[in-house]
Amino acid sequence: SAVISQKPSRDICQRGTSLTIQCQVDSQVTMMFWYRQQPGQSLTLIATANQGSEATYESGFVIDKFPISRPNLTFSTLTVSNMSPEDSSIYLCSVQTGETQYFGPGTRLLVL
Amino acid sequence: KQEVTQIPAALSVPEGENLVLNCSFTDSAIYNLQWFRQDPGKGLTSLLLIQSSQREQTSGRLNASLDKSSGRSTLYIAASQPGDSATYLCAVKGNTPLVFGKGTRLSVIA
């Protein structure tokens, strides 16, 4: 199993600003995943982050808007840039160990 | 493109009832299917994972079944309790990353 922590747990931000979300895992993992859950919707994968290489973004998500860092095997950050109210969501970090995927507690973001 | 549908979207039952949540997926070429629980405003807790070669998995009062050929899975919850109240999400893993359904919001009334 894996225990994942995220910071901050929630934030309220102004339009046009940026927020960096941190994800820490209690074990070394190859891939870390970042998801978004918009209000009333299910989870959508933003990108997959491998240590030592560029993140791989899903269709509809771009690096300029959601830059990701992966400096080591237990840590990653996701930045939500130039925020608009449409970015209000829960952002979740996830890892896979064996066949099972585990999720962090999420970061609840409200953009005014 | 894989699509995952969960029915019903919401369910309210009295405490003690047995219940079934449904999940269907359009592409049967999956590696596994995972059921998660999400409490309001929180992250996801993994409940059960079924490999594509398996028919069912059990954990305590939970039993998940998988019929890959028909693209269906069910999550059976026995003797429901108010603490089971949450949103239950189904997700399938194929050649793409996990694809999620929208979930079933369960309320168990004491």
Coordinates of N, CA and C in Angstrom, one line a residue, chain A:
Chain A
S1 N 0.8 -1.2 0.0 CA 0.0 0.0 0.0 C 0.9 1.2 0.0
A2 N 0.2 2.4 -0.1 CA 1.0 3.7 -0.1 C 0.2 4.7 0.7
V3 N 0.9 5.5 1.4 CA 0.2 6.6 2.2 C 0.7 7.9 1.5
I4 N -0.3 8.7 1.1 CA 0.0 9.9 0.3 C -0.5 11.1 1.1
S5 N 0.3 12.2 1.2 CA -0.2 13.4 1.8 C -0.1 14.5 0.7
Q6 N -1.0 15.5 0.9 CA -1.0 16.6 0.0 C -1.1 17.9 0.8
K7 N -0.4 19.0 0.2 CA -0.5 20.3 0.8 C -0.8 21.3 -0.3
P8 N -1.6 22.3 -0.1 CA -2.5 22.5 1.0 C -3.7 21.6 0.9
S9 N -4.5 21.4 1.9 CA -5.7 20.6 1.8 C -6.8 21.4 1.1
R10 N -6.8 22.7 1.3 CA -7.7 23.6 0.6 C -7.2 25.0 0.4
D11 N -7.7 25.7 -0.5 CA -7.2 27.1 -0.7 C -8.3 27.9 -1.5
I12 N -8.3 29.1 -1.2 CA -9.2 30.1 -2.0 C -8.2 31.1 -2.6
C13 N -8.3 31.2 -3.9 CA -7.4 32.0 -4.7 C -8.1 33.0 -5.6
Q14 N -7.4 34.0 -5.9 CA -7.9 35.0 -6.8 C -7.6 34.7 -8.2
R15 N -8.5 35.1 -9.1 CA -8.3 34.9 -10.5 C -7.0 35.4 -11.0
G16 N -6.3 34.7 -11.9 CA -5.0 35.2 -12.4 C -3.8 34.8 -11.6
T17 N -4.0 34.3 -10.4 CA -2.8 33.9 -9.6 C -2.5 32.4 -9.9
S18 N -1.5 31.9 -9.3 CA -1.1 30.5 -9.4 C -1.0 29.8 -8.1
L19 N -1.2 28.5 -8.0 CA -1.1 27.7 -6.8 C -0.3 26.5 -7.1
T20 N 0.6 26.2 -6.2 CA 1.4 24.9 -6.3 C 1.0 24.0 -5.2
I21 N 0.6 22.8 -5.6 CA 0.1 21.7 -4.8 C 1.3 20.7 -4.6
Q22 N 1.5 20.3 -3.4 CA 2.6 19.3 -3.1 C 2.0 17.9 -2.8
C23 N 2.7 16.9 -3.2 CA 2.3 15.5 -3.0 C 3.5 14.7 -2.5
Q24 N 3.4 14.1 -1.4 CA 4.4 13.3 -0.7 C 3.9 11.9 -0.5
V25 N 4.8 10.9 -0.9 CA 4.4 9.5 -0.8 C 5.4 8.9 0.2
D26 N 4.9 7.9 1.0 CA 5.7 7.3 2.0 C 6.6 6.2 1.5
S27 N 6.7 6.0 0.2 CA 7.6 5.0 -0.4 C 7.9 5.4 -1.8
Q28 N 9.0 4.9 -2.4 CA 9.5 5.3 -3.7 C 8.6 4.7 -4.8
V29 N 8.1 5.5 -5.7 CA 7.3 5.0 -6.8 C 7.8 5.6 -8.1
T30 N 7.6 4.8 -9.1 CA 8.1 5.2 -10.4 C 7.2 6.3 -11.0
M31 N 5.9 6.1 -11.0 CA 4.9 7.0 -11.6 C 4.0 7.6 -10.6
M32 N 3.8 8.9 -10.7 CA 2.8 9.6 -9.9 C 1.8 10.3 -10.9
F33 N 0.6 10.3 -10.5 CA -0.5 10.8 -11.4 C -1.2 12.0 -10.7
W34 N -1.6 12.9 -11.5 CA -2.4 14.0 -11.0 C -3.8 14.0 -11.7
Y35 N -4.8 14.1 -10.9 CA -6.2 14.1 -11.3 C -6.9 15.3 -10.9
R36 N -7.9 15.7 -11.7 CA -8.8 16.8 -11.3 C -10.2 16.2 -11.2
Q37 N -10.9 16.7 -10.2 CA -12.4 16.3 -10.0 C -13.2 17.6 -9.9
Q38 N -13.8 18.0 -11.0 CA -14.6 19.2 -11.0 C -15.9 18.9 -10.3
P39 N -16.6 19.9 -9.8 CA -17.8 19.7 -9.0 C -18.8 18.9 -9.7
G40 N -19.3 17.8 -9.0 CA -20.3 16.9 -9.5 C -19.8 16.0 -10.6
Q41 N -18.5 16.0 -10.9 CA -18.0 15.2 -11.9 C -17.1 14.1 -11.4
S42 N -16.7 13.2 -12.3 CA -15.8 12.1 -11.8 C -14.3 12.6 -12.0
L43 N -13.4 11.7 -11.8 CA -12.0 12.1 -11.9 C -11.5 12.1 -13.3
T44 N -10.7 13.1 -13.7 CA -10.0 13.2 -15.0 C -8.5 13.2 -14.8
L45 N -7.8 12.4 -15.5 CA -6.4 12.4 -15.4 C -5.8 13.7 -16.1
I46 N -5.0 14.4 -15.4 CA -4.3 15.6 -16.0 C -3.0 15.1 -16.6
A47 N -2.1 14.4 -15.8 CA -0.8 14.0 -16.4 C -0.2 13.0 -15.5
T48 N 0.8 12.3 -16.1 CA 1.5 11.3 -15.4 C 3.0 11.8 -15.3
A49 N 3.5 11.7 -14.1 CA 4.8 12.3 -13.8 C 5.8 11.2 -13.4
N50 N 6.8 11.0 -14.3 CA 7.9 10.1 -14.0 C 9.1 10.9 -13.5
Q51 N 9.8 10.3 -12.6 CA 11.0 11.0 -12.0 C 12.1 11.0 -13.1
G52 N 12.6 12.2 -13.3 CA 13.7 12.4 -14.3 C 13.3 12.6 -15.7
S53 N 12.0 12.7 -15.9 CA 11.6 13.0 -17.3 C 10.4 14.0 -17.3
E54 N 10.1 14.5 -18.5 CA 9.0 15.4 -18.6 C 7.7 14.6 -18.3
A55 N 6.7 15.3 -17.7 CA 5.4 14.7 -17.5 C 4.7 14.5 -18.8
T56 N 3.8 13.5 -18.8 CA 3.0 13.2 -20.0 C 1.6 13.7 -19.7
Y57 N 1.1 14.6 -20.6 CA -0.2 15.3 -20.3 C -1.3 14.6 -21.2
E58 N -2.5 14.5 -20.6 CA -3.6 14.0 -21.3 C -4.2 15.1 -22.2
S59 N -5.0 14.6 -23.1 CA -5.7 15.5 -24.1 C -6.5 16.6 -23.3
G60 N -6.3 17.8 -23.7 CA -7.0 18.9 -23.0 C -6.2 19.6 -21.9
F61 N -5.1 19.1 -21.6 CA -4.2 19.6 -20.5 C -2.8 19.9 -21.1
V62 N -2.3 21.1 -20.7 CA -1.0 21.5 -21.3 C -0.1 22.0 -20.2
I63 N 1.2 21.8 -20.5 CA 2.2 22.1 -19.5 C 2.2 23.6 -19.0
D64 N 1.9 24.5 -19.9 CA 1.9 25.9 -19.5 C 0.9 26.2 -18.4
K65 N -0.2 25.5 -18.5 CA -1.3 25.7 -17.5 C -1.1 24.9 -16.2
F66 N -0.5 23.6 -16.4 CA -0.4 22.7 -15.3 C 1.1 22.2 -15.2
P67 N 2.1 23.1 -15.0 CA 3.4 22.5 -14.9 C 3.6 21.6 -13.7
I68 N 4.4 20.6 -13.9 CA 4.6 19.5 -12.9 C 6.1 19.3 -12.7
S69 N 6.4 19.2 -11.4 CA 7.8 18.8 -11.1 C 7.8 17.4 -10.4
R70 N 8.9 16.7 -10.6 CA 9.1 15.4 -10.0 C 10.6 15.2 -9.7
P71 N 11.0 15.9 -8.6 CA 12.4 15.9 -8.3 C 13.0 14.6 -7.8
N72 N 12.1 13.8 -7.2 CA 12.6 12.5 -6.7 C 11.5 11.5 -6.7
L73 N 11.8 10.3 -6.2 CA 10.8 9.2 -6.3 C 9.7 9.2 -5.2
T74 N 9.7 10.2 -4.4 CA 8.6 10.3 -3.4 C 7.8 11.6 -3.4
F75 N 8.1 12.5 -4.3 CA 7.6 13.8 -4.2 C 7.3 14.4 -5.6
S76 N 6.2 15.1 -5.7 CA 5.8 15.8 -6.9 C 5.0 17.1 -6.6
T77 N 5.1 18.0 -7.5 CA 4.2 19.2 -7.4 C 3.4 19.4 -8.7
L78 N 2.2 20.0 -8.5 CA 1.4 20.4 -9.6 C 1.1 21.9 -9.4
T79 N 1.4 22.7 -10.4 CA 1.0 24.1 -10.3 C -0.2 24.4 -11.2
V80 N -1.2 25.1 -10.7 CA -2.3 25.5 -11.5 C -2.0 27.0 -11.8
S81 N -1.8 27.3 -13.0 CA -1.3 28.7 -13.4 C -2.4 29.5 -13.9
N82 N -2.3 30.9 -13.7 CA -3.2 31.8 -14.2 C -4.7 31.4 -14.1
M83 N -5.0 31.2 -12.8 CA -6.3 30.5 -12.5 C -7.5 31.3 -12.9
S84 N -8.5 30.6 -13.2 CA -9.9 31.2 -13.5 C -10.9 30.4 -12.6
P85 N -12.1 30.9 -12.5 CA -13.1 30.1 -11.7 C -13.3 28.7 -12.2
E86 N -13.1 28.5 -13.5 CA -13.3 27.1 -14.0 C -12.3 26.1 -13.5
D87 N -11.2 26.6 -12.9 CA -10.2 25.7 -12.3 C -10.6 25.3 -10.9
S88 N -11.7 25.8 -10.4 CA -12.2 25.3 -9.1 C -12.5 23.8 -9.1
S89 N -11.8 23.1 -8.3 CA -11.9 21.6 -8.4 C -11.2 21.0 -7.2
I90 N -11.3 19.7 -7.1 CA -10.4 19.0 -6.2 C -9.3 18.4 -7.0
Y91 N -8.1 18.6 -6.6 CA -6.9 18.0 -7.3 C -6.3 16.9 -6.5
L92 N -6.2 15.8 -7.1 CA -5.7 14.6 -6.3 C -4.4 14.0 -6.9
C93 N -3.6 13.6 -6.1 CA -2.3 13.0 -6.4 C -2.6 11.5 -6.2
S94 N -1.9 10.7 -7.1 CA -2.2 9.2 -7.0 C -0.9 8.5 -7.4
V95 N -0.7 7.3 -6.8 CA 0.4 6.4 -7.2 C -0.1 5.0 -7.4
Q96 N 0.6 4.2 -8.1 CA 0.3 2.8 -8.3 C 1.4 1.9 -7.7
T97 N 1.0 1.0 -6.8 CA 1.9 0.0 -6.3 C 1.3 -1.3 -6.6
G98 N 2.0 -2.2 -7.2 CA 1.4 -3.4 -7.7 C 0.4 -3.1 -8.7
E99 N -0.8 -3.6 -8.6 CA -1.9 -3.4 -9.5 C -2.8 -2.3 -8.9
T100 N -2.7 -1.9 -7.7 CA -3.6 -1.1 -7.0 C -3.2 0.4 -7.1
Q101 N -4.2 1.3 -7.3 CA -3.9 2.7 -7.4 C -4.4 3.3 -6.1
Y102 N -3.6 4.2 -5.5 CA -3.9 4.8 -4.2 C -3.9 6.3 -4.5
F103 N -4.8 7.0 -3.7 CA -5.0 8.4 -3.9 C -4.7 9.2 -2.6
G104 N -4.2 10.4 -2.8 CA -4.1 11.3 -1.6 C -5.4 11.9 -1.2
P105 N -5.4 12.7 -0.2 CA -6.7 13.3 0.4 C -7.2 14.4 -0.5
G106 N -6.5 14.9 -1.4 CA -7.0 15.9 -2.3 C -6.7 17.3 -1.8
T107 N -6.7 18.2 -2.8 CA -6.6 19.7 -2.5 C -7.8 20.3 -3.1
R108 N -8.6 20.9 -2.2 CA -9.8 21.6 -2.7 C -9.5 23.0 -3.0
L109 N -9.7 23.4 -4.3 CA -9.3 24.7 -4.7 C -10.6 25.5 -5.2
L110 N -10.7 26.7 -4.6 CA -11.8 27.6 -5.1 C -11.2 28.9 -5.6
V111 N -11.5 29.2 -6.9 CA -11.0 30.4 -7.5 C -12.1 31.4 -7.6
L112 N -11.8 32.6 -7.1 CA -12.8 33.7 -7.1 C -12.6 34.7 -8.2

